[in-house]
Short mmCIF file of C-alpha atoms and ligand atoms in Angstrom, two decimals:
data_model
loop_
_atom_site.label_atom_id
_atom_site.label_comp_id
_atom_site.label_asym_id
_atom_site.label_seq_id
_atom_site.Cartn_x
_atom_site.Cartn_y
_atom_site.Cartn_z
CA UNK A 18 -191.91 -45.97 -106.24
CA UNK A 19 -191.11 -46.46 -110.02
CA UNK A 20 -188.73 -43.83 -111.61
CA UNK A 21 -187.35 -44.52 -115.20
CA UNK A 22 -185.50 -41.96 -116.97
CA UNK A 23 -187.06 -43.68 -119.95
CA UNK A 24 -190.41 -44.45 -120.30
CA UNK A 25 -191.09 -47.06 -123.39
CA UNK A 26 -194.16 -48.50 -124.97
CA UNK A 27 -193.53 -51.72 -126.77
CA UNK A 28 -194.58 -51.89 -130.37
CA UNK A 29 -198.42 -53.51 -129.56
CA UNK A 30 -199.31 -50.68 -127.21
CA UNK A 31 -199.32 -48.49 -129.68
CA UNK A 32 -202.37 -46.33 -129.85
CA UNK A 33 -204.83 -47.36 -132.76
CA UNK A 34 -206.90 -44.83 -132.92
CA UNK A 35 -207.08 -40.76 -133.48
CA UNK A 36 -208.66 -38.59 -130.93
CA UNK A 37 -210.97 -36.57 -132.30
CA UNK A 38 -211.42 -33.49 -129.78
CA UNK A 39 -214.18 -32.31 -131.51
CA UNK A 40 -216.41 -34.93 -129.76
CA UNK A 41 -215.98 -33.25 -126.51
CA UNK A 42 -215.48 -29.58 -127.10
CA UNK A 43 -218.13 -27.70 -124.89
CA UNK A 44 -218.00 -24.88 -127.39
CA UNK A 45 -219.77 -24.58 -130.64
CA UNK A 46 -217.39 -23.92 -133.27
CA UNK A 47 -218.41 -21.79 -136.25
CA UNK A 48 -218.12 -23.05 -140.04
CA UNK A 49 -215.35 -22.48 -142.75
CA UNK A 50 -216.79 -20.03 -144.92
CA UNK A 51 -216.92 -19.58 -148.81
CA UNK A 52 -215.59 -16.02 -149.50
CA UNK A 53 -217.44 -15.38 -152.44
CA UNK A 54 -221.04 -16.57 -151.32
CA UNK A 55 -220.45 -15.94 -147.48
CA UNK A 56 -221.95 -19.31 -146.99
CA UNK A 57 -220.57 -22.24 -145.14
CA UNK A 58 -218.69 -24.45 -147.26
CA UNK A 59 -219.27 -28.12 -147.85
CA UNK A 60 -217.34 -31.08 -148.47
CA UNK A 61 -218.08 -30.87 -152.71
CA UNK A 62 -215.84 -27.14 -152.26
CA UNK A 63 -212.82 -28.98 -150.73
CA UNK A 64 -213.22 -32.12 -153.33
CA UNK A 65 -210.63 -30.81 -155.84
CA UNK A 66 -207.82 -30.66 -153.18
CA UNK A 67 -208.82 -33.33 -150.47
CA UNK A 68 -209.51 -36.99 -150.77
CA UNK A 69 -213.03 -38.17 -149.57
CA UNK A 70 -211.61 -39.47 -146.17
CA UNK A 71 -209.78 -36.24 -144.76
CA UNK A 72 -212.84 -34.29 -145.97
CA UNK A 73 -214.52 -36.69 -144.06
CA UNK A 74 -212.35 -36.63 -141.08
CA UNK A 75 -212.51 -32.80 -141.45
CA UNK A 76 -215.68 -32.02 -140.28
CA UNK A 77 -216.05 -35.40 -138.04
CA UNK A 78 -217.11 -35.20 -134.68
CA UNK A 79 -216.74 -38.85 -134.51
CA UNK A 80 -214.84 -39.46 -130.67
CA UNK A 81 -212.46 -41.44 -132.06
CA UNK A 82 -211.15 -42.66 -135.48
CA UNK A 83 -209.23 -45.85 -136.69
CA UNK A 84 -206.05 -45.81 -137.36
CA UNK A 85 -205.29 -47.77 -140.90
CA UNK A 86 -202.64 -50.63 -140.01
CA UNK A 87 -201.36 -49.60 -142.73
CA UNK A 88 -200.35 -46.54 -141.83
CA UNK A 89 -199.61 -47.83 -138.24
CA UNK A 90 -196.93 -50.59 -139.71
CA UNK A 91 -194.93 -46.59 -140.83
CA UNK A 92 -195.89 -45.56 -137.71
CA UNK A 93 -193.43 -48.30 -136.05
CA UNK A 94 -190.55 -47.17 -137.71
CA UNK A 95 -190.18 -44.61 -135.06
CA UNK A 96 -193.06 -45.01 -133.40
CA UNK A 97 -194.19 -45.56 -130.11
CA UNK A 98 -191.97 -42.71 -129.48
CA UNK A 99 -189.95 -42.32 -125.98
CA UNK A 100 -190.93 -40.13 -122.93
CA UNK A 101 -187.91 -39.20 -121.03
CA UNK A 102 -187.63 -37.70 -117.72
CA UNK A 103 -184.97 -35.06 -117.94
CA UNK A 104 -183.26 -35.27 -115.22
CA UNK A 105 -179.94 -33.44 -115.66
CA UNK A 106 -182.06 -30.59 -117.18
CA UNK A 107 -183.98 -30.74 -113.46
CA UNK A 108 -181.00 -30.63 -111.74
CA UNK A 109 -179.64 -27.15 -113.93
CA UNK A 110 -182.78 -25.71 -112.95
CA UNK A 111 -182.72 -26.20 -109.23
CA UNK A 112 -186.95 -26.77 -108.75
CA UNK A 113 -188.81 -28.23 -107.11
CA UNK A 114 -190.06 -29.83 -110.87
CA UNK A 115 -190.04 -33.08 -112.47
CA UNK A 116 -189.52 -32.17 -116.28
CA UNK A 117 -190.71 -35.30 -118.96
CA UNK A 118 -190.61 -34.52 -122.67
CA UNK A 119 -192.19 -36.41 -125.05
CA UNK A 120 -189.32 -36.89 -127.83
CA UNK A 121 -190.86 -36.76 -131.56
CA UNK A 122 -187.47 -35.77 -132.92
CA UNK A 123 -187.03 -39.34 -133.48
CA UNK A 124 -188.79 -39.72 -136.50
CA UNK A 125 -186.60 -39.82 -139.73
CA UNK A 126 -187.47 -36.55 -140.92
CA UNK A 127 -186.57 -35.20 -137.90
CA UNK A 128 -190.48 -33.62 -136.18
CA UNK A 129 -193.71 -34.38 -135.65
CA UNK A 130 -194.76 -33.74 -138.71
CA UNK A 131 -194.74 -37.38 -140.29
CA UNK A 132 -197.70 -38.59 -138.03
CA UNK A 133 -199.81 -36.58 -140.44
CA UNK A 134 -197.77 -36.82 -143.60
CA UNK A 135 -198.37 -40.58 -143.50
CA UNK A 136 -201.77 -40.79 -143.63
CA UNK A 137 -202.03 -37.74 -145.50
CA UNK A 138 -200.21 -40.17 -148.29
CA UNK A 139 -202.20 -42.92 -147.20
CA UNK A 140 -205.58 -41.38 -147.74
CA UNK A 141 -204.65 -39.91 -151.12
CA UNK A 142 -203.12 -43.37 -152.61
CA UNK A 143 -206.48 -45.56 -151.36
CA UNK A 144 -208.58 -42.71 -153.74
CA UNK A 145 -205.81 -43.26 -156.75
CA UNK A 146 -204.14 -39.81 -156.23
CA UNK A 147 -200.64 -39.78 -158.36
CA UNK A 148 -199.13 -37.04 -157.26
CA UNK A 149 -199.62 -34.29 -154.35
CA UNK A 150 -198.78 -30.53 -154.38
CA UNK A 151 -197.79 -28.27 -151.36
CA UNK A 152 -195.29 -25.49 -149.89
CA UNK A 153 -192.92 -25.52 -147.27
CA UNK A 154 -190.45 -22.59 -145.81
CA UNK A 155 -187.53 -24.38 -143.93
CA UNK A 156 -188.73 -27.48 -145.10
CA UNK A 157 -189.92 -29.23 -142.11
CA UNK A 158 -193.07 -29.99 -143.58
CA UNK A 159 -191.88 -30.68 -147.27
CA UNK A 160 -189.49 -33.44 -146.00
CA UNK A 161 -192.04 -35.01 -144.01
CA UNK A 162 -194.50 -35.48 -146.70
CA UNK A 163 -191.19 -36.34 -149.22
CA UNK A 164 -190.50 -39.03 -146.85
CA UNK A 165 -194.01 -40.31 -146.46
CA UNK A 166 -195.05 -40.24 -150.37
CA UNK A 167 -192.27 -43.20 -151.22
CA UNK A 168 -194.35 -45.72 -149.08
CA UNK A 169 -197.53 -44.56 -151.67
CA UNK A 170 -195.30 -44.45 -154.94
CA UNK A 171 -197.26 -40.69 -155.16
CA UNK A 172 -195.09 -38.08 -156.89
CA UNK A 173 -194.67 -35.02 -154.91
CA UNK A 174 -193.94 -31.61 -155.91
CA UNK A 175 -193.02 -29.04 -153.43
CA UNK A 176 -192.79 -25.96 -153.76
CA UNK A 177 -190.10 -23.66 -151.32
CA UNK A 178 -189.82 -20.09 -150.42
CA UNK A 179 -187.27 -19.30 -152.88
CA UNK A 180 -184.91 -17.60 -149.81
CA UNK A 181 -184.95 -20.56 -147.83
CA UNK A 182 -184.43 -22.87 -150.87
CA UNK A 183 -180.89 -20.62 -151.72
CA UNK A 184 -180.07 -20.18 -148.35
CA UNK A 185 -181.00 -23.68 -146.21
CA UNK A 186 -180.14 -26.60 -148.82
CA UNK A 187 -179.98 -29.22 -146.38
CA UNK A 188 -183.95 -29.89 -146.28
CA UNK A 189 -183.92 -29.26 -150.18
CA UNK A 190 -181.32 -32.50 -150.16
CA UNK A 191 -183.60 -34.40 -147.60
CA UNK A 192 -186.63 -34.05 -150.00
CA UNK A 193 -184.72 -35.23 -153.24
CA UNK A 194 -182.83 -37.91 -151.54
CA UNK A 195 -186.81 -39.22 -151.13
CA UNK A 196 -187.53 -38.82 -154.28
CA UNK A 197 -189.78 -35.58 -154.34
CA UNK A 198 -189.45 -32.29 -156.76
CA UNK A 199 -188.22 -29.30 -155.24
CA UNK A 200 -189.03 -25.87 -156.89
CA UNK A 201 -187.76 -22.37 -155.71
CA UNK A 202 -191.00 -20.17 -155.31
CA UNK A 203 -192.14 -18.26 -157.25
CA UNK A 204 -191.62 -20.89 -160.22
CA UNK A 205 -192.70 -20.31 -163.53
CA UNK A 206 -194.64 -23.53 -163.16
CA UNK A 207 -197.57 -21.59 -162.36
CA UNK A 208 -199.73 -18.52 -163.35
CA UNK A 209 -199.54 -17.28 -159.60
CA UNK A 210 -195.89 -17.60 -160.02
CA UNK A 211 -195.28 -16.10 -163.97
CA UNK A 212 -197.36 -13.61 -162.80
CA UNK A 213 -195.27 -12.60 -158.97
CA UNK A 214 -191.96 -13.05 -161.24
CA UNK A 215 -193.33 -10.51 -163.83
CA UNK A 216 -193.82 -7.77 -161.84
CA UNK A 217 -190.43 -8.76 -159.02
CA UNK A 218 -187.83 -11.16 -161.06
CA UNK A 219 -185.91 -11.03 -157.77
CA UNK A 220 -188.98 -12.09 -155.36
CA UNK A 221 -187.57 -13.83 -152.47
CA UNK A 222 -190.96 -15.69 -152.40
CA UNK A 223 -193.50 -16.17 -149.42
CA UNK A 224 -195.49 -19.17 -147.90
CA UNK A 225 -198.61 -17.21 -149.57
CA UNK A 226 -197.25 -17.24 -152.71
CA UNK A 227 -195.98 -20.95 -152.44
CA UNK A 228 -199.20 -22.26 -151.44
CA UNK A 229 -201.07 -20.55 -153.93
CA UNK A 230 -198.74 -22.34 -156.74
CA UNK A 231 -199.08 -25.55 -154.99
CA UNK A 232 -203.42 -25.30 -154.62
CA UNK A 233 -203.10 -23.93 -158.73
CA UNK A 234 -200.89 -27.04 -159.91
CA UNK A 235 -203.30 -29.90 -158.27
CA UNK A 236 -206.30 -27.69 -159.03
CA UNK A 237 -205.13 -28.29 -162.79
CA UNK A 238 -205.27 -32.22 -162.79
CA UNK A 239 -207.61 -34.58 -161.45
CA UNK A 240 -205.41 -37.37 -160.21
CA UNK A 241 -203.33 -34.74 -158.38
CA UNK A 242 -204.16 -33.25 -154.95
CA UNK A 243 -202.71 -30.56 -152.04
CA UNK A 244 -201.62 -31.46 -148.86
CA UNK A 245 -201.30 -28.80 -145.45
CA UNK A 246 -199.13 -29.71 -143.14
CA UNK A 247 -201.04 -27.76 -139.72
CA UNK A 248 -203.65 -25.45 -138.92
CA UNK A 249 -206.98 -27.82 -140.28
CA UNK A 250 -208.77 -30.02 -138.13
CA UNK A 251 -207.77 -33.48 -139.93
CA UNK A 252 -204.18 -32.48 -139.30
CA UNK A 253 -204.31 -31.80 -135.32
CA UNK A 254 -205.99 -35.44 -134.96
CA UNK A 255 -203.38 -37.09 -136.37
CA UNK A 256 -201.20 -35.32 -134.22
CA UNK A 257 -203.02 -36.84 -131.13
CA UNK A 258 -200.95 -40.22 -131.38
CA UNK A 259 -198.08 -38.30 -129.52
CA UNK A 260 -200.76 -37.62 -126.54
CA UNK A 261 -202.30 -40.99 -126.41
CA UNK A 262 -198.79 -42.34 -126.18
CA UNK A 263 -197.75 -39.99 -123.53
CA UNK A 264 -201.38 -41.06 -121.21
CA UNK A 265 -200.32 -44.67 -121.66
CA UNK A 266 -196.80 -43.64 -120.88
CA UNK A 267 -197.12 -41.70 -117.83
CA UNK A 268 -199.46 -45.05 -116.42
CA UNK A 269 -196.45 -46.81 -115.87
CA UNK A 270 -195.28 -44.30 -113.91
CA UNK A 271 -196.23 -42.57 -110.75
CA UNK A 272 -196.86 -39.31 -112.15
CA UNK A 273 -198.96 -37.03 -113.94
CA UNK A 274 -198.41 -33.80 -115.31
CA UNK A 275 -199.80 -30.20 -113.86
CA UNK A 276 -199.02 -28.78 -117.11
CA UNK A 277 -198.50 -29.92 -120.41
CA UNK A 278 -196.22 -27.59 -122.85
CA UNK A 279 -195.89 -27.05 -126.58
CA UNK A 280 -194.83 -24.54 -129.48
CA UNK A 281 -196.94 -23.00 -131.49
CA UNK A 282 -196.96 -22.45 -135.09
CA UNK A 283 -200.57 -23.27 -136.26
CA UNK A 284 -201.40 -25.62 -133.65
CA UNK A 285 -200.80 -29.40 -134.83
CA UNK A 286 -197.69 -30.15 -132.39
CA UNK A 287 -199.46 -28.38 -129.63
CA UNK A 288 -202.79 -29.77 -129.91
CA UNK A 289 -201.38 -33.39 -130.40
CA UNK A 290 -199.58 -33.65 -126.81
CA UNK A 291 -202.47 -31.70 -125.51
CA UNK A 292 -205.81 -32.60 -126.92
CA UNK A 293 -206.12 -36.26 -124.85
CA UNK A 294 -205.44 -34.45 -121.59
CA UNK A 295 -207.98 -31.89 -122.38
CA UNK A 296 -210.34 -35.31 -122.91
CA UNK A 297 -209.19 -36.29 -118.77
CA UNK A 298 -209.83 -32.49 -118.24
CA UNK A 299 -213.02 -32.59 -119.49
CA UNK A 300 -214.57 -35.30 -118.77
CA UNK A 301 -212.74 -36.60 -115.75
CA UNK A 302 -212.17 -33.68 -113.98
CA UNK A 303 -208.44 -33.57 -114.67
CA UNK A 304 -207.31 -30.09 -113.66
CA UNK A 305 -204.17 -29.85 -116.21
CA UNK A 306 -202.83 -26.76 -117.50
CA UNK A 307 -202.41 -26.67 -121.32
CA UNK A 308 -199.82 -24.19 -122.03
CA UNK A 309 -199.05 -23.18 -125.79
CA UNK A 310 -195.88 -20.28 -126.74
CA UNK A 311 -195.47 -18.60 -129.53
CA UNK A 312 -192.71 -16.01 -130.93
CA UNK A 313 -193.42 -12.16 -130.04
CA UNK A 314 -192.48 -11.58 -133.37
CA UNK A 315 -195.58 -13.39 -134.62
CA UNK A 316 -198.24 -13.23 -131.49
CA UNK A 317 -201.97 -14.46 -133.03
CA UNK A 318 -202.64 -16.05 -129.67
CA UNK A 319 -202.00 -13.79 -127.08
CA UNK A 320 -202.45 -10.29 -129.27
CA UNK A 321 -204.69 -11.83 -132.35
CA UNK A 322 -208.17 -10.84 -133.15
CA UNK A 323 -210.85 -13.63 -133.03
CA UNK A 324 -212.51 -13.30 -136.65
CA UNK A 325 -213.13 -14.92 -140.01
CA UNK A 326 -209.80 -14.71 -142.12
CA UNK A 327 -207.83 -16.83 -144.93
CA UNK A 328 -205.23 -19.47 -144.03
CA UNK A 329 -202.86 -18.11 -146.89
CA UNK A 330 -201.66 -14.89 -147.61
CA UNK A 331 -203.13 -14.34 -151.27
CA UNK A 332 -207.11 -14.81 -149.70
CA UNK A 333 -207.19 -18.63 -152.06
CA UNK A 334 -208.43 -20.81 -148.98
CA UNK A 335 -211.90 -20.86 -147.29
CA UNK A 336 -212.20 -18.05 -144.48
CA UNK A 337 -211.73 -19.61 -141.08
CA UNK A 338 -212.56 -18.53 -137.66
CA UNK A 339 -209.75 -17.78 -136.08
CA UNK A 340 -207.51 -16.02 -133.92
CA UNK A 341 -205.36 -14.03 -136.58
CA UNK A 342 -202.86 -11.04 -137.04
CA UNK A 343 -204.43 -10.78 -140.59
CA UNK A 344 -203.50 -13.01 -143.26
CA UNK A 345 -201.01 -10.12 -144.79
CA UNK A 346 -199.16 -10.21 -141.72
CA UNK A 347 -195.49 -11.22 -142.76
CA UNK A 348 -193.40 -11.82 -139.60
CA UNK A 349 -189.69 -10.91 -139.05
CA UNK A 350 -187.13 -13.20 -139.95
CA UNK A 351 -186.69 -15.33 -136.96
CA UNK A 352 -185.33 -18.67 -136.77
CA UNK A 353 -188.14 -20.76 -136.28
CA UNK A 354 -189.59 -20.71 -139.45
CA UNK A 355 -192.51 -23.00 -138.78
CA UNK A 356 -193.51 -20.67 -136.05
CA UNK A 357 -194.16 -17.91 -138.46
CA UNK A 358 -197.47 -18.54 -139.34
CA UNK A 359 -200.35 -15.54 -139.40
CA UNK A 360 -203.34 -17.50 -137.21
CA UNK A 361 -203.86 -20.14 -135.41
CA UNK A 362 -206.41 -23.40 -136.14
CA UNK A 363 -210.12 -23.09 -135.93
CA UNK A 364 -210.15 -25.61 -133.37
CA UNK A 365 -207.38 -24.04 -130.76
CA UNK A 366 -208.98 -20.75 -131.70
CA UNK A 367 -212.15 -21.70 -129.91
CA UNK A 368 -210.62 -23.34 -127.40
CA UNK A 369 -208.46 -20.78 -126.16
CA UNK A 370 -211.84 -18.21 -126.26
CA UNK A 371 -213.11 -21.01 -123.97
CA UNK A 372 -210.60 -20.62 -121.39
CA UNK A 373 -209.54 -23.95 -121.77
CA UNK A 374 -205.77 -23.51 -122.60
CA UNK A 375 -203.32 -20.61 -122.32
CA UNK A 376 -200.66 -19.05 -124.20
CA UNK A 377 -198.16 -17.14 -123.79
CA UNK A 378 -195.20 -15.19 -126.39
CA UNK A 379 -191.53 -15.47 -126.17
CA UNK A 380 -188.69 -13.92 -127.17
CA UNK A 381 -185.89 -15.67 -129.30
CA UNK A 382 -182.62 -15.21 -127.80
CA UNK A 383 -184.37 -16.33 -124.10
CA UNK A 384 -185.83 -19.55 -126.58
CA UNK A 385 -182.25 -20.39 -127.26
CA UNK A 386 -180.82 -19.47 -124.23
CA UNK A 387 -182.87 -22.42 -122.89
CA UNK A 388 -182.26 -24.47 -126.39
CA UNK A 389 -178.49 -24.40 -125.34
CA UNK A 390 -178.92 -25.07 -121.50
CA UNK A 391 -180.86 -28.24 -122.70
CA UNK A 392 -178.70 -29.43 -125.26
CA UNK A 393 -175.73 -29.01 -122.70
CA UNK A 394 -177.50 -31.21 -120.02
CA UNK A 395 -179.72 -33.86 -121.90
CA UNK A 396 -177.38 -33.86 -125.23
CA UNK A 397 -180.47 -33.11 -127.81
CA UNK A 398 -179.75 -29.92 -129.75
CA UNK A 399 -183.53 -28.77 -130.35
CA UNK A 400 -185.24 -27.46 -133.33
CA UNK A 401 -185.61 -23.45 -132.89
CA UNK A 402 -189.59 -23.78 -132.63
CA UNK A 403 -188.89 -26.40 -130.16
CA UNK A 404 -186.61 -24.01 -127.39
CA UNK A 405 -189.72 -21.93 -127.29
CA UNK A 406 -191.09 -24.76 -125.48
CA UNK A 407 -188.52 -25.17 -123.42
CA UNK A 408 -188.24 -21.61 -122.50
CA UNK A 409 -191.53 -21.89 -121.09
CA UNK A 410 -190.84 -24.85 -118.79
CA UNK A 411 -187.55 -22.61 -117.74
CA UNK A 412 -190.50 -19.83 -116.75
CA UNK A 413 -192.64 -22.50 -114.96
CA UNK A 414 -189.67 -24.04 -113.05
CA UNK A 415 -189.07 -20.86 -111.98
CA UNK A 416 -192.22 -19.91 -110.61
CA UNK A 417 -192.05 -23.20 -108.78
CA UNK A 418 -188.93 -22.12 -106.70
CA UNK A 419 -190.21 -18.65 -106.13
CA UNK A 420 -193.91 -20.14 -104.63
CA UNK A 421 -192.51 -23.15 -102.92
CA UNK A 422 -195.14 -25.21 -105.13
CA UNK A 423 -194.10 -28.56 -106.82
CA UNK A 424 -195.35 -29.34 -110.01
CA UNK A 425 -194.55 -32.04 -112.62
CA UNK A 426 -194.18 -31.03 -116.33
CA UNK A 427 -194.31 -32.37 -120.10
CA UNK A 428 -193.16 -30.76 -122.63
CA UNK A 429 -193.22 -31.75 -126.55
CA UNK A 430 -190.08 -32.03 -127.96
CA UNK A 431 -191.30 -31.37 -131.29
CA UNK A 432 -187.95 -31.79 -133.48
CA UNK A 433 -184.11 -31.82 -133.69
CA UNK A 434 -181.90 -28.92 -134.73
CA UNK A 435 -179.71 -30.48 -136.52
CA UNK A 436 -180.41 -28.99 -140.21
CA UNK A 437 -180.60 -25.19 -138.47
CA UNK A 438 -177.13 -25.22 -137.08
CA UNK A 439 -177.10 -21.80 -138.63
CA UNK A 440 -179.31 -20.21 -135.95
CA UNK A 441 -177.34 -21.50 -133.59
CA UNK A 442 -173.67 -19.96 -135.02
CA UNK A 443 -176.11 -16.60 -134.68
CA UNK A 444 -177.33 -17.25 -131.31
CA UNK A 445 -173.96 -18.05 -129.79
CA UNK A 446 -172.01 -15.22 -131.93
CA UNK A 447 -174.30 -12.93 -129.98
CA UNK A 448 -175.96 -11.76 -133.85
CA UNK A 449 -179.47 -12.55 -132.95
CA UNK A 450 -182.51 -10.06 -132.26
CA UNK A 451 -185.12 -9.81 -130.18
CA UNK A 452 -188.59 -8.02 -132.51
CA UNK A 453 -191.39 -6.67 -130.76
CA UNK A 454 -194.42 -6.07 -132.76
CA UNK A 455 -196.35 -2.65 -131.51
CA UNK A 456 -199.72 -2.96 -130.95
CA UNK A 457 -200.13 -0.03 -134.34
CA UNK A 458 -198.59 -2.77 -136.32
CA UNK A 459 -201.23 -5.30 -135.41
CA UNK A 460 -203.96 -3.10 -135.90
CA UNK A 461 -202.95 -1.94 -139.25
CA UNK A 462 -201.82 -5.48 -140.33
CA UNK A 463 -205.44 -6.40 -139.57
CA UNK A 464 -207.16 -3.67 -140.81
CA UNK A 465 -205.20 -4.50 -144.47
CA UNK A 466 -206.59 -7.99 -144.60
CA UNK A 467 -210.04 -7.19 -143.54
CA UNK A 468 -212.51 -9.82 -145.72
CA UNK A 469 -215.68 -8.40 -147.58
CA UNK A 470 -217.47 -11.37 -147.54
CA UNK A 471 -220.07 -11.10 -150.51
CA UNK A 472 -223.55 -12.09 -149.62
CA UNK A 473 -224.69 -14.76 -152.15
C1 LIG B 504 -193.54 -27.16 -138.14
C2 LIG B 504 -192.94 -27.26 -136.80
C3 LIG B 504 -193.55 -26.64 -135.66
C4 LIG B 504 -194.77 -25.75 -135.74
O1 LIG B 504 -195.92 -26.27 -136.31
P1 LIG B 504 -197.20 -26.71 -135.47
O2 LIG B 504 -198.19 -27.10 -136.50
O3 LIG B 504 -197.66 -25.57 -134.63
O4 LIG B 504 -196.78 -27.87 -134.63
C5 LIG B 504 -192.96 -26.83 -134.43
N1 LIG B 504 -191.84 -27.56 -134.27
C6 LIG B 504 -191.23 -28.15 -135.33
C7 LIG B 504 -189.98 -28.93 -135.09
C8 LIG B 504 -191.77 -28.04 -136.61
O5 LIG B 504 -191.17 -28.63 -137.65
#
């Protein structure tokens, strides 16, 4: 019998290749859509903001896709990551469970979100990009591509929701310290922006708005290009390096997981631990549960509407079929910022009308409720999107007492907490709320970002 409370990969077992879920989705999905023709959109629309290869990779349905050593020899600065088997956090909970989580707080921006950022860089420097564009709220993603620009010598500019740029510095410090601009958006960089700060000098900004400044600055120059840090296909594959590594992982021990947990935001954390044990699913009649939770305050997947909408909030991206709360849906303010997003990607969209995962919604104080019990047994204070995670294993450990039925889970611990301190002062002061969204509010949100899409 072979228990490790640490599960390791050495350097040279380190996945080299992408999955590609596409490949091996039973379900057709439909094409992004151009909203002024209402035709499907091809690679020459997505040329000005994408280099050649993530186009490429975008509409691939390749099986599986190299990964450049260059971008593995980055990789190996934090990568293969570990799988630990939390057993103190077992013990709180009093199961009959066997808890692993796949730790991606390890990287030095602190998430997952470098396993695409590097690339991302990658791709753009081997087409001569100079410099990339994009937004970020918290700054999660904005750091991640800050740190993974250097390695190109690509300029970044980034533009941040103005109120988290005055009130969270920390990320702000994290991006310069790597060498990247950092505006407050809206900027008066930008026609989008001069034109928001016109009409509201005191805007506290929105992801919308910062994404439509970032898509207008690389739109302007033809060595300069716009980078998304979730949500498109490209993105989720990338992502898949934490699931290969958690397969290969849970080979050298004697286990293997019933269900398989992450957050959700739009989908790239989630559908990287999940994706290659949908593949064993799928094709080798696996019977794993794939289990994603989102915020009640922002609840696409479990009370979204399956249609065509826009990934930003001022209608400047392709329409996308998707599960959505309409693109002019604008969450409350909870903590975990990168779970406030309006839909969720194309591909999880059809996967979840496919039956093939499940989601559920949480509530934030239960999120950190669990955020704190962890961090009090296995030390690791985790990111707010992260608890929601954890407050699902909490549920499923739970149901495994009350039915008497073992089950062994894994969980992706998709970052640290350590630059949101704040939410936890809140959370323990007893300050935070709980928002439920009434089914009116869905409706109406909806119903105001309904598409015309003009017949060519
Ligand atoms: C951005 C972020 C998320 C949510 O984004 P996904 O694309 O859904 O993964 C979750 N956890 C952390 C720590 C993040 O930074």
């Amino acid at each position: 019998m072979k228990t490790f409370k640490k599960i390791l990969l050495q350097e040279h077992e380190m996945p080299a290749q992408w999955y590609n879920i596409r490949a091996d989705m039973p379900g057709k999905m439909l094409p992004p859509i151009h909203p002024a023709t209402g035709q499907p959109i091809g690679p020459a629309d997505l040329a000005p903001l994408f280099p050649e290869e993530l186009i490429r990779q975008e509409v691939s349905t390749e099986r599986f896709i190299d990964i450049p050593e260059e971008v593995q020899d980055i990789y190996k600065i934090w990568r293969p990551s570990p799988l630990v088997r939390a057993t103190r956090f077992e013990k709180l909970l009093d199961a009959p469970v066997k808890i692993y989580f796949k730790n991606e707080s390890v990287s030095p921006a602190g998430s997952h979100k470098p396993n695409t950022a590097v690339p991302q860089a990658y791709y753009n420097y081997k087409e001569g990009i100079k410099r990339i564009t994009t937004e970020t709220g918290a700054g999660q993603w904005g750091s991640a591509l800050a740190f993974a620009t250097r390695f190109f010598n690509i300029d970044l500019n980034v533009f941040m929701v103005k109120v988290s740029f005055q009130q969270k510095p920390y990320r702000q410090f994290m991006m310069n310290t790597w060498g990247a601009d950092v505006v407050a958006s809206p900027s008066n960089l930008t026609e989008a922006g001069r034109k928001i700060l016109a009409e509201d000098p005191a805007s506290p900004g929105s992801l919308g708005i910062a994404i439509s400044e970032a898509i207008e600055m690389a739109l302007q120059d033809e060595n300069t290009k716009y980078s998304l840090g979730s949500v498109l296909n490209h993105v989720l594959m990338h992502q898949t390096i934490i699931g290969e590594e958690t397969l290969r992982q849970f080979e050298k021990t004697d286990d293997y997981p019933d269900v398989v947990i992450g957050c959700f935001g739009g989908g790239s954390n989630f559908a990287g631990i999940s994706f290659p044990f949908l593949r064993n699913n799928l094709k080798e009649g696996k019977q794993t549960r794939l289990v994603a939770v989102e915020p009640e305050s922002c609840p696409k997947l479990t009370r979204g509407e399956f249609h065509y909408d826009f990934g930003d909030t001022i209608g400047m991206t392709p329409l996308l079929p998707m599960f959505t709360l309409g693109h002019k849906f604008i969450p409350p303010q909870i903590h975990a910022g990168g779970l406030r997003y309006h839909g969720a990607g194309p591909i999880i969209s059809q996967l979840l009308k496919d039956n093939l995962m499940e989601a559920h919604a949480l509530h934030q104080n239960e999120c950190f409720e669990a955020g704190v019990a962890f961090a009090r047994t296995e030390g690791i204070i985790p990111a707010p999107e992260t608890t929601h995670a954890i407050a699902q294993v909490v549920r499923e450990a739970r149901q495994a007492r009350e039915e008497g039925i073992p089950k062994t889970i894994v969980f992706n611990f998709s970052g640290h907490g350590l630059v949101d301190m704040t939410a936890y002062d809140h959370f323990l002061k007893g300050e935070l709320s709980d928002y439920s969204i009434t089914d009116k509010q869905i409706k109406d949100s909806i119903a105001r970002s309904s598409v015309a899409i003009v017949a060519p």
